[in-house]
Amino acid sequence: MASLSWTHIGVTNNSVAEFVRNRCRPISARVGLRVTAETGREPDLSVTVNGLQMPNPFVIGSGPPGTNYTVMKRAFDEGWGAVIAKTVSLDATKVINVTPRYARLRAGSNGSAKGQIIGWENIELISDRPLETMLKEFKQLKAEYPDRILIASIMEEYNKAAWEELIDRVEQTGIDAIEVNFSCPHGMPERKMGAAVGQDCALLEEVCGWINAKATVPVWAKMTPNITDITQPARVALNSGCEGVAAINTIMSVMGINLRTLRPEPCVEGYSTLGGYSSKAVHPIALGKVMYIAKMMKSEYGDKADLSLSGIGGVETGGDAAEFLLLGASTVQVCTGVMMHGYGLVKKLCAELKDFMRMHNFSSIEDFRGVSLEYFTTHMDLVRRQQEAIKQRKAIKKGLQSDKDWTGDGFVNETESMVSN
């Protein structure tokens, strides 16, 4: 990961004017990155994460796009870097979904049917298909796509034996990694499942201990945004042996009230419940949560190659993905975007991400991963930096302080600095 400092971007006590010019230029033009791209060479989107090799960083996020063999096969055929299946548990009979279970938020007035979709809410539960069926399909997919990455998403009740059994059974299918759902915001919290674990760091530490003592493949902990400080559970998961964290899952929400019927959406027999909010409108929130986790990981774990971060939230363009990668994510997950635009979306994502890389002459994801992270600081530091910049700009306008400051090389510019018109 490239490391930035103020000296990299040309700020010195004697060169504020250069700094002002530099900060408007593309980041790749003003940081000391080692860029090896050759003229005409195609940018390389491949990534290796926790030893898993993917053709690109785009991952199908756990949910409807990974609900069965047919759709997961379609994802591999379209070119997605990896697929995370819909979350499974030992007993699917307790999972009963309702319909409708989605609601959309459009730009414009309440109830608008024409505005752009900017938000999406679901009250959907984890997989309602028998575990045996899902396991059979995992095994079939790995047999047909041995070089592609298939990740099982799992969630269980507060029961060590149940977690151990579930891990053992999914690993027997040949899956490449496990993502643990510590973040589903709705459904069965009374059983200590989903966000009920992710919001309780003591409980999370215990369950992560069970999981990582049993698992033999990389484990990612999927974080809930419905918490004050997301770095706390992320730290607990990593300290408990998880190889990576994924963030964010959906945000607890009420999508809206139908002003004609006075009933909430999505409306089931006249009633509704809190759901999980996703799509474009959550992207800035997701970036903020990922930034906090990435800064914590960099500060406390350094650049350990065996730890990873997967960014999730409102990704519909290659630019959306680039933002997560610039913050330090290794992969980018897409779920709602696929539900809205189809599996072919990955081709657009790859093309747009390559365009971004060409613009900056990046040859690989690692050339720019995490580069923007160090531009986040405290408000007080922003005040200090601005005051210093103003002070330096004023000093430049005053011109030379003494005849001894004249130089031969900069004589013309030094003269110009003292001209009033």
Tab-separated table of C-alpha atoms in Angstrom:
chain	number	residue	atom	x	y	z
A	1	MET	CA	0.000	0.000	0.000
A	2	ALA	CA	1.417	3.378	-0.930
A	3	SER	CA	2.307	5.665	1.959
A	4	LEU	CA	1.744	9.410	1.656
A	5	SER	CA	3.158	12.352	3.537
A	6	TRP	CA	3.075	16.100	3.016
A	7	THR	CA	6.532	15.962	1.489
A	8	HIS	CA	5.153	13.651	-1.213
A	9	ILE	CA	2.685	16.283	-2.332
A	10	GLY	CA	5.144	19.128	-2.500
A	11	VAL	CA	4.343	21.134	0.654
A	12	THR	CA	7.393	22.801	2.187
A	13	ASN	CA	7.892	26.071	3.960
A	14	ASN	CA	9.260	27.563	0.743
A	15	SER	CA	6.815	26.138	-1.759
A	16	VAL	CA	3.181	26.779	-0.885
A	17	ALA	CA	2.423	27.984	-4.398
A	18	GLU	CA	3.550	24.626	-5.733
A	19	PHE	CA	1.313	22.910	-3.159
A	20	VAL	CA	-1.716	24.909	-4.293
A	21	ARG	CA	-1.092	23.848	-7.898
A	22	ASN	CA	-0.445	20.212	-6.936
A	23	ARG	CA	-3.566	19.642	-4.882
A	24	CYS	CA	-5.739	20.139	-7.963
A	25	ARG	CA	-3.878	17.487	-9.940
A	26	PRO	CA	-4.777	13.763	-9.994
A	27	ILE	CA	-3.436	11.926	-6.981
A	28	SER	CA	-1.264	9.633	-9.096
A	29	ALA	CA	0.567	12.656	-10.502
A	30	ARG	CA	1.607	13.976	-7.132
A	31	VAL	CA	2.382	10.997	-4.909
A	32	GLY	CA	5.472	8.840	-5.094
A	33	LEU	CA	3.768	5.730	-6.423
A	34	ARG	CA	5.641	3.081	-8.351
A	35	VAL	CA	3.567	2.784	-11.517
A	36	THR	CA	4.747	0.162	-13.977
A	37	ALA	CA	2.044	0.411	-16.614
A	38	GLU	CA	3.323	0.336	-20.160
A	39	THR	CA	1.736	2.334	-22.947
A	40	GLY	CA	-1.285	0.449	-24.241
A	41	ARG	CA	-1.086	-2.224	-21.561
A	42	GLU	CA	-4.440	-3.283	-20.092
A	43	PRO	CA	-4.832	-2.565	-16.355
A	44	ASP	CA	-4.767	-5.746	-14.258
A	45	LEU	CA	-7.871	-6.141	-12.066
A	46	SER	CA	-6.824	-9.430	-10.463
A	47	VAL	CA	-6.447	-9.553	-6.678
A	48	THR	CA	-5.180	-12.085	-4.164
A	49	VAL	CA	-6.979	-11.862	-0.832
A	50	ASN	CA	-6.155	-14.171	2.088
A	51	GLY	CA	-4.528	-16.485	-0.452
A	52	LEU	CA	-7.641	-16.489	-2.664
A	53	GLN	CA	-6.963	-15.522	-6.282
A	54	MET	CA	-9.743	-13.603	-8.032
A	55	PRO	CA	-9.846	-12.244	-11.619
A	56	ASN	CA	-11.263	-8.965	-10.311
A	57	PRO	CA	-12.238	-7.475	-6.920
A	58	PHE	CA	-15.992	-7.645	-7.578
A	59	VAL	CA	-17.807	-10.086	-5.299
A	60	ILE	CA	-21.473	-11.072	-5.256
A	61	GLY	CA	-22.652	-10.065	-1.782
A	62	SER	CA	-24.639	-12.522	0.289
A	63	GLY	CA	-28.354	-12.304	-0.498
A	64	PRO	CA	-30.765	-13.122	-3.325
A	65	PRO	CA	-28.029	-13.000	-6.046
A	66	GLY	CA	-26.441	-16.047	-4.392
A	67	THR	CA	-29.557	-17.946	-3.409
A	68	ASN	CA	-29.184	-21.102	-5.512
A	69	TYR	CA	-27.033	-22.998	-8.020
A	70	THR	CA	-28.610	-21.411	-11.091
A	71	VAL	CA	-27.955	-17.802	-10.117
A	72	MET	CA	-24.473	-18.463	-8.677
A	73	LYS	CA	-23.502	-20.254	-11.872
A	74	ARG	CA	-24.745	-17.242	-13.822
A	75	ALA	CA	-22.533	-14.986	-11.698
A	76	PHE	CA	-19.441	-17.054	-12.471
A	77	ASP	CA	-20.312	-17.178	-16.164
A	78	GLU	CA	-20.698	-13.388	-16.292
A	79	GLY	CA	-17.262	-12.936	-14.744
A	80	TRP	CA	-17.708	-11.980	-11.095
A	81	GLY	CA	-14.493	-12.330	-9.100
A	82	ALA	CA	-16.142	-14.358	-6.353
A	83	VAL	CA	-19.581	-15.337	-5.097
A	84	ILE	CA	-20.804	-15.265	-1.509
A	85	ALA	CA	-23.857	-17.487	-1.208
A	86	LYS	CA	-26.969	-16.484	0.677
A	87	THR	CA	-26.578	-17.103	4.423
A	88	VAL	CA	-27.286	-20.653	5.570
A	89	SER	CA	-27.975	-22.193	8.966
A	90	LEU	CA	-28.513	-25.743	10.171
A	91	ASP	CA	-32.314	-25.563	10.349
A	92	ALA	CA	-34.008	-23.795	7.443
A	93	THR	CA	-37.526	-24.698	8.623
A	94	LYS	CA	-37.486	-21.758	11.073
A	95	VAL	CA	-36.894	-19.336	8.184
A	96	ILE	CA	-40.227	-18.145	6.761
A	97	ASN	CA	-40.234	-15.197	4.372
A	98	VAL	CA	-43.140	-12.936	3.469
A	99	THR	CA	-44.110	-11.196	0.231
A	100	PRO	CA	-43.777	-8.390	-0.630
A	101	ARG	CA	-40.468	-8.047	1.176
A	102	TYR	CA	-38.814	-5.168	-0.698
A	103	ALA	CA	-39.530	-1.449	-0.896
A	104	ARG	CA	-37.826	1.211	-3.007
A	105	LEU	CA	-37.039	4.842	-2.354
A	106	ARG	CA	-37.076	7.093	-5.397
A	107	ALA	CA	-35.756	10.601	-5.842
A	108	GLY	CA	-38.700	12.963	-5.689
A	109	SER	CA	-41.844	13.211	-3.620
A	110	ASN	CA	-43.237	10.444	-1.455
A	111	GLY	CA	-44.818	7.772	-3.622
A	112	SER	CA	-43.116	8.926	-6.824
A	113	ALA	CA	-43.159	6.229	-9.489
A	114	LYS	CA	-40.774	7.938	-11.910
A	115	GLY	CA	-37.756	9.143	-9.935
A	116	GLN	CA	-34.412	7.376	-9.900
A	117	ILE	CA	-34.130	4.561	-7.344
A	118	ILE	CA	-31.751	5.745	-4.644
A	119	GLY	CA	-32.696	3.450	-1.755
A	120	TRP	CA	-33.829	-0.121	-1.266
A	121	GLU	CA	-35.187	-1.831	1.828
A	122	ASN	CA	-35.618	-5.528	2.473
A	123	ILE	CA	-37.243	-7.502	5.273
A	124	GLU	CA	-35.903	-10.756	3.840
A	125	LEU	CA	-34.466	-13.453	6.076
A	126	ILE	CA	-31.569	-15.835	5.442
A	127	SER	CA	-31.886	-18.828	3.118
A	128	ASP	CA	-35.114	-20.773	3.506
A	129	ARG	CA	-33.750	-23.688	1.476
A	130	PRO	CA	-32.687	-26.915	3.254
A	131	LEU	CA	-29.008	-26.889	4.204
A	132	GLU	CA	-28.492	-30.227	2.463
A	133	THR	CA	-29.714	-28.707	-0.802
A	134	MET	CA	-27.409	-25.716	-0.510
A	135	LEU	CA	-24.432	-27.909	0.371
A	136	LYS	CA	-25.070	-30.110	-2.659
A	137	GLU	CA	-25.104	-27.029	-4.887
A	138	PHE	CA	-21.891	-25.666	-3.323
A	139	LYS	CA	-20.186	-28.941	-4.136
A	140	GLN	CA	-21.522	-28.930	-7.699
A	141	LEU	CA	-20.344	-25.359	-8.281
A	142	LYS	CA	-16.847	-26.100	-7.014
A	143	ALA	CA	-16.678	-29.155	-9.264
A	144	GLU	CA	-17.679	-27.085	-12.300
A	145	TYR	CA	-15.651	-23.972	-11.394
A	146	PRO	CA	-12.615	-25.275	-9.460
A	147	ASP	CA	-10.594	-22.126	-10.125
A	148	ARG	CA	-13.322	-19.698	-9.007
A	149	ILE	CA	-13.901	-18.471	-5.468
A	150	LEU	CA	-17.068	-19.601	-3.681
A	151	ILE	CA	-17.656	-18.288	-0.166
A	152	ALA	CA	-20.256	-19.662	2.241
A	153	SER	CA	-22.137	-17.178	4.428
A	154	ILE	CA	-23.172	-18.756	7.719
A	155	MET	CA	-25.233	-17.779	10.769
A	156	GLU	CA	-26.259	-19.783	13.789
A	157	GLU	CA	-27.769	-19.515	17.210
A	158	TYR	CA	-25.699	-19.049	20.373
A	159	ASN	CA	-24.604	-22.664	20.474
A	160	LYS	CA	-20.990	-23.782	20.096
A	161	ALA	CA	-21.851	-27.267	18.838
A	162	ALA	CA	-24.187	-25.845	16.195
A	163	TRP	CA	-21.515	-23.447	14.903
A	164	GLU	CA	-18.964	-26.271	14.763
A	165	GLU	CA	-21.329	-28.582	12.898
A	166	LEU	CA	-22.263	-25.896	10.377
A	167	ILE	CA	-18.621	-25.023	9.693
A	168	ASP	CA	-17.683	-28.665	9.252
A	169	ARG	CA	-20.501	-29.325	6.818
A	170	VAL	CA	-19.925	-26.279	4.602
A	171	GLU	CA	-16.171	-26.903	4.483
A	172	GLN	CA	-16.729	-30.465	3.260
A	173	THR	CA	-18.213	-29.060	0.040
A	174	GLY	CA	-14.887	-27.476	-0.948
A	175	ILE	CA	-15.871	-23.818	-0.442
A	176	ASP	CA	-12.911	-21.448	-0.398
A	177	ALA	CA	-13.782	-19.223	2.557
A	178	ILE	CA	-16.480	-18.403	5.082
A	179	GLU	CA	-18.210	-15.087	5.730
A	180	VAL	CA	-19.915	-15.000	9.118
A	181	ASN	CA	-23.152	-13.026	9.223
A	182	PHE	CA	-22.840	-11.008	12.432
A	183	SER	CA	-24.909	-8.234	10.941
A	184	CYS	CA	-28.377	-9.128	9.631
A	185	PRO	CA	-30.444	-6.268	11.129
A	186	HIS	CA	-33.766	-8.056	11.322
A	187	GLY	CA	-35.179	-11.486	12.000
A	188	MET	CA	-34.554	-13.820	14.942
A	189	PRO	CA	-32.547	-11.533	17.257
A	190	GLU	CA	-34.186	-13.414	20.137
A	191	ARG	CA	-32.065	-16.404	19.104
A	192	LYS	CA	-28.864	-14.322	19.327
A	193	MET	CA	-28.357	-14.406	15.575
A	194	GLY	CA	-27.027	-11.784	13.167
A	195	ALA	CA	-26.609	-8.247	14.471
A	196	ALA	CA	-27.489	-9.411	17.980
A	197	VAL	CA	-23.969	-10.901	18.049
A	198	GLY	CA	-22.244	-8.161	16.060
A	199	GLN	CA	-23.527	-5.493	18.468
A	200	ASP	CA	-22.303	-7.304	21.585
A	201	CYS	CA	-18.498	-7.410	21.630
A	202	ALA	CA	-18.300	-9.911	24.506
A	203	LEU	CA	-20.652	-12.284	22.717
A	204	LEU	CA	-18.847	-11.667	19.420
A	205	GLU	CA	-15.478	-12.538	20.928
A	206	GLU	CA	-16.799	-15.818	22.301
A	207	VAL	CA	-18.503	-16.877	19.066
A	208	CYS	CA	-15.499	-15.850	16.939
A	209	GLY	CA	-13.361	-18.004	19.204
A	210	TRP	CA	-15.557	-21.025	18.498
A	211	ILE	CA	-15.562	-20.354	14.771
A	212	ASN	CA	-11.851	-19.781	14.303
A	213	ALA	CA	-10.906	-22.777	16.426
A	214	LYS	CA	-12.899	-24.929	14.007
A	215	ALA	CA	-12.529	-23.322	10.568
A	216	THR	CA	-9.659	-24.320	8.270
A	217	VAL	CA	-10.433	-21.778	5.508
A	218	PRO	CA	-10.238	-17.962	5.709
A	219	VAL	CA	-13.001	-16.364	7.779
A	220	TRP	CA	-14.486	-12.904	7.159
A	221	ALA	CA	-16.674	-11.260	9.793
A	222	LYS	CA	-19.488	-9.197	8.273
A	223	MET	CA	-20.037	-6.030	10.323
A	224	THR	CA	-23.265	-4.244	11.185
A	225	PRO	CA	-23.429	-0.449	10.736
A	226	ASN	CA	-26.122	-0.304	13.407
A	227	ILE	CA	-23.608	0.445	16.145
A	228	THR	CA	-21.916	3.580	17.482
A	229	ASP	CA	-18.277	2.590	16.871
A	230	ILE	CA	-17.844	-0.024	14.143
A	231	THR	CA	-14.126	-0.369	14.871
A	232	GLN	CA	-14.862	-2.110	18.172
A	233	PRO	CA	-16.467	-5.289	16.760
A	234	ALA	CA	-14.047	-5.237	13.794
A	235	ARG	CA	-11.113	-5.242	16.220
A	236	VAL	CA	-12.661	-8.050	18.268
A	237	ALA	CA	-13.192	-10.178	15.149
A	238	LEU	CA	-9.608	-9.714	13.935
A	239	ASN	CA	-8.120	-10.292	17.388
A	240	SER	CA	-10.194	-13.482	17.642
A	241	GLY	CA	-8.631	-14.965	14.528
A	242	CYS	CA	-10.742	-13.765	11.590
A	243	GLU	CA	-8.659	-13.123	8.471
A	244	GLY	CA	-10.879	-10.292	7.299
A	245	VAL	CA	-13.879	-8.088	7.917
A	246	ALA	CA	-16.628	-7.050	5.528
A	247	ALA	CA	-18.613	-3.827	5.913
A	248	ILE	CA	-21.325	-2.803	5.833
A	249	ASN	CA	-24.485	-4.836	6.025
A	250	THR	CA	-27.784	-2.991	5.637
A	251	ILE	CA	-28.882	-0.105	7.855
A	252	MET	CA	-31.925	-0.516	10.092
A	253	SER	CA	-34.707	1.587	8.606
A	254	VAL	CA	-38.328	2.356	7.895
A	255	MET	CA	-38.570	2.901	4.158
A	256	GLY	CA	-41.621	5.117	4.256
A	257	ILE	CA	-45.317	5.529	4.808
A	258	ASN	CA	-47.800	5.357	1.938
A	259	LEU	CA	-49.599	8.696	2.168
A	260	ARG	CA	-52.673	7.310	0.436
A	261	THR	CA	-53.189	4.206	2.596
A	262	LEU	CA	-51.315	5.457	5.699
A	263	ARG	CA	-49.594	2.067	5.891
A	264	PRO	CA	-45.825	1.474	6.030
A	265	GLU	CA	-43.800	-0.073	3.191
A	266	PRO	CA	-43.216	-2.854	2.324
A	267	CYS	CA	-46.791	-3.571	3.254
A	268	VAL	CA	-47.746	-7.139	4.242
A	269	GLU	CA	-51.430	-7.562	5.051
A	270	GLY	CA	-51.486	-3.922	6.083
A	271	TYR	CA	-48.457	-4.120	8.369
A	272	SER	CA	-44.663	-3.913	8.131
A	273	THR	CA	-41.531	-4.174	10.248
A	274	LEU	CA	-38.094	-2.594	10.425
A	275	GLY	CA	-35.885	-3.613	7.529
A	276	GLY	CA	-32.392	-3.275	6.099
A	277	TYR	CA	-31.603	-0.225	3.946
A	278	SER	CA	-29.227	-0.488	0.971
A	279	SER	CA	-28.507	0.928	-2.518
A	280	LYS	CA	-27.045	4.250	-3.673
A	281	ALA	CA	-28.154	6.367	-0.704
A	282	VAL	CA	-26.140	4.320	1.819
A	283	HIS	CA	-22.859	4.610	-0.134
A	284	PRO	CA	-21.502	7.646	1.770
A	285	ILE	CA	-22.348	6.004	5.101
A	286	ALA	CA	-20.612	2.797	4.029
A	287	LEU	CA	-17.530	4.740	2.944
A	288	GLY	CA	-17.383	6.383	6.357
A	289	LYS	CA	-17.623	3.070	8.217
A	290	VAL	CA	-15.025	1.440	5.963
A	291	MET	CA	-12.708	4.426	6.440
A	292	TYR	CA	-12.870	4.020	10.220
A	293	ILE	CA	-12.157	0.289	10.008
A	294	ALA	CA	-9.321	0.791	7.512
A	295	LYS	CA	-7.642	3.439	9.683
A	296	MET	CA	-7.925	1.175	12.719
A	297	MET	CA	-6.463	-1.776	10.794
A	298	LYS	CA	-3.565	0.288	9.456
A	299	SER	CA	-2.823	1.771	12.861
A	300	GLU	CA	-3.074	-1.419	14.901
A	301	TYR	CA	-2.091	-4.162	12.449
A	302	GLY	CA	0.101	-2.306	9.957
A	303	ASP	CA	0.246	-3.692	6.433
A	304	LYS	CA	-0.212	-7.340	7.384
A	305	ALA	CA	-0.895	-9.128	4.110
A	306	ASP	CA	-3.007	-11.799	5.824
A	307	LEU	CA	-5.749	-9.384	6.915
A	308	SER	CA	-8.350	-8.065	4.489
A	309	LEU	CA	-11.246	-5.643	4.244
A	310	SER	CA	-14.241	-6.052	1.928
A	311	GLY	CA	-16.248	-2.893	1.154
A	312	ILE	CA	-20.027	-3.056	0.730
A	313	GLY	CA	-22.666	-0.420	0.142
A	314	GLY	CA	-24.349	1.212	-2.835
A	315	VAL	CA	-21.932	0.084	-5.545
A	316	GLU	CA	-23.387	0.562	-9.037
A	317	THR	CA	-20.385	1.995	-10.912
A	318	GLY	CA	-16.680	1.407	-11.219
A	319	GLY	CA	-16.163	4.758	-9.543
A	320	ASP	CA	-18.165	3.612	-6.506
A	321	ALA	CA	-15.866	0.602	-6.260
A	322	ALA	CA	-12.715	2.673	-6.706
A	323	GLU	CA	-13.676	4.726	-3.649
A	324	PHE	CA	-13.740	1.622	-1.437
A	325	LEU	CA	-10.418	0.457	-2.863
A	326	LEU	CA	-8.850	3.890	-2.326
A	327	LEU	CA	-9.831	3.596	1.341
A	328	GLY	CA	-8.020	0.263	1.665
A	329	ALA	CA	-10.591	-2.388	0.760
A	330	SER	CA	-9.253	-5.464	-1.041
A	331	THR	CA	-12.582	-6.478	-2.550
A	332	VAL	CA	-15.937	-4.805	-3.227
A	333	GLN	CA	-19.250	-6.592	-2.741
A	334	VAL	CA	-22.436	-5.946	-4.710
A	335	CYS	CA	-25.884	-7.275	-3.838
A	336	THR	CA	-28.685	-4.733	-4.366
A	337	GLY	CA	-26.928	-3.483	-7.515
A	338	VAL	CA	-27.295	-6.946	-9.052
A	339	MET	CA	-30.957	-7.095	-8.063
A	340	MET	CA	-31.531	-3.803	-9.875
A	341	HIS	CA	-29.250	-4.189	-12.926
A	342	GLY	CA	-28.603	-7.921	-13.372
A	343	TYR	CA	-25.468	-10.083	-13.327
A	344	GLY	CA	-24.058	-8.396	-16.424
A	345	LEU	CA	-23.338	-5.358	-14.236
A	346	VAL	CA	-19.886	-6.807	-13.554
A	347	LYS	CA	-18.753	-6.030	-17.108
A	348	LYS	CA	-19.643	-2.364	-16.620
A	349	LEU	CA	-17.919	-2.303	-13.235
A	350	CYS	CA	-14.731	-3.793	-14.666
A	351	ALA	CA	-14.695	-1.458	-17.668
A	352	GLU	CA	-15.244	1.647	-15.545
A	353	LEU	CA	-12.653	0.618	-12.974
A	354	LYS	CA	-10.136	0.112	-15.781
A	355	ASP	CA	-10.980	3.569	-17.121
A	356	PHE	CA	-10.217	5.021	-13.704
A	357	MET	CA	-6.913	3.140	-13.594
A	358	ARG	CA	-5.923	4.330	-17.067
A	359	MET	CA	-6.681	7.924	-16.090
A	360	HIS	CA	-4.122	7.683	-13.298
A	361	ASN	CA	-1.744	5.247	-15.037
A	362	PHE	CA	-2.300	2.552	-12.408
A	363	SER	CA	-1.369	-0.927	-13.571
A	364	SER	CA	-2.824	-2.936	-10.671
A	365	ILE	CA	-5.243	-2.602	-7.753
A	366	GLU	CA	-2.326	-2.510	-5.325
A	367	ASP	CA	-0.966	0.618	-7.034
A	368	PHE	CA	-3.753	2.670	-5.484
A	369	ARG	CA	-5.347	0.591	-2.715
A	370	GLY	CA	-5.530	2.681	0.431
A	371	VAL	CA	-3.934	5.766	-1.133
A	372	SER	CA	-6.717	8.143	-0.027
A	373	LEU	CA	-6.829	6.930	3.575
A	374	GLU	CA	-4.175	9.290	4.891
A	375	TYR	CA	-6.116	12.328	3.701
A	376	PHE	CA	-8.566	11.857	6.575
A	377	THR	CA	-7.709	13.701	9.751
A	378	THR	CA	-9.344	15.551	12.646
A	379	HIS	CA	-11.211	18.832	12.389
A	380	MET	CA	-8.627	20.539	14.596
A	381	ASP	CA	-5.878	19.382	12.253
A	382	LEU	CA	-7.816	20.826	9.305
A	383	VAL	CA	-7.952	24.164	11.128
A	384	ARG	CA	-4.200	24.046	11.780
A	385	ARG	CA	-3.411	23.161	8.162
A	386	GLN	CA	-5.605	25.916	6.783
A	387	GLN	CA	-4.162	28.541	9.098
A	388	GLU	CA	-0.637	27.512	8.091
A	389	ALA	CA	-1.542	27.603	4.393
A	390	ILE	CA	-3.046	31.081	4.724
A	391	LYS	CA	0.041	32.239	6.570
A	392	GLN	CA	2.311	30.897	3.848
A	393	ARG	CA	0.218	32.380	1.025
A	394	LYS	CA	0.373	35.780	2.678
A	395	ALA	CA	4.143	35.438	3.007
A	396	ILE	CA	4.458	34.713	-0.716
A	397	LYS	CA	2.390	37.787	-1.636
A	398	LYS	CA	4.771	39.980	0.353
A	399	GLY	CA	7.646	38.926	-1.880
A	400	LEU	CA	11.217	38.717	-0.675
A	401	GLN	CA	11.989	39.761	2.850
A	402	SER	CA	15.585	40.859	2.148
A	403	ASP	CA	18.046	41.439	-0.687
A	404	LYS	CA	19.881	38.330	0.442
A	405	ASP	CA	16.891	36.204	-0.604
A	406	TRP	CA	17.320	36.848	-4.339
A	407	THR	CA	18.470	33.785	-6.318
A	408	GLY	CA	19.758	33.377	-9.833
A	409	ASP	CA	17.520	30.479	-10.842
A	410	GLY	CA	14.301	32.016	-9.536
A	411	PHE	CA	15.055	35.649	-10.321
A	412	VAL	CA	12.162	36.206	-12.748
A	413	ASN	CA	9.586	34.551	-10.491
A	414	GLU	CA	10.923	36.437	-7.506
A	415	THR	CA	10.500	39.661	-9.418
A	416	GLU	CA	6.927	38.727	-10.394
A	417	SER	CA	6.071	37.996	-6.768
A	418	MET	CA	6.558	41.677	-5.956
A	419	VAL	CA	4.674	43.179	-8.919
A	420	SER	CA	1.267	44.648	-8.041
A	421	ASN	CA	-0.432	44.529	-11.466
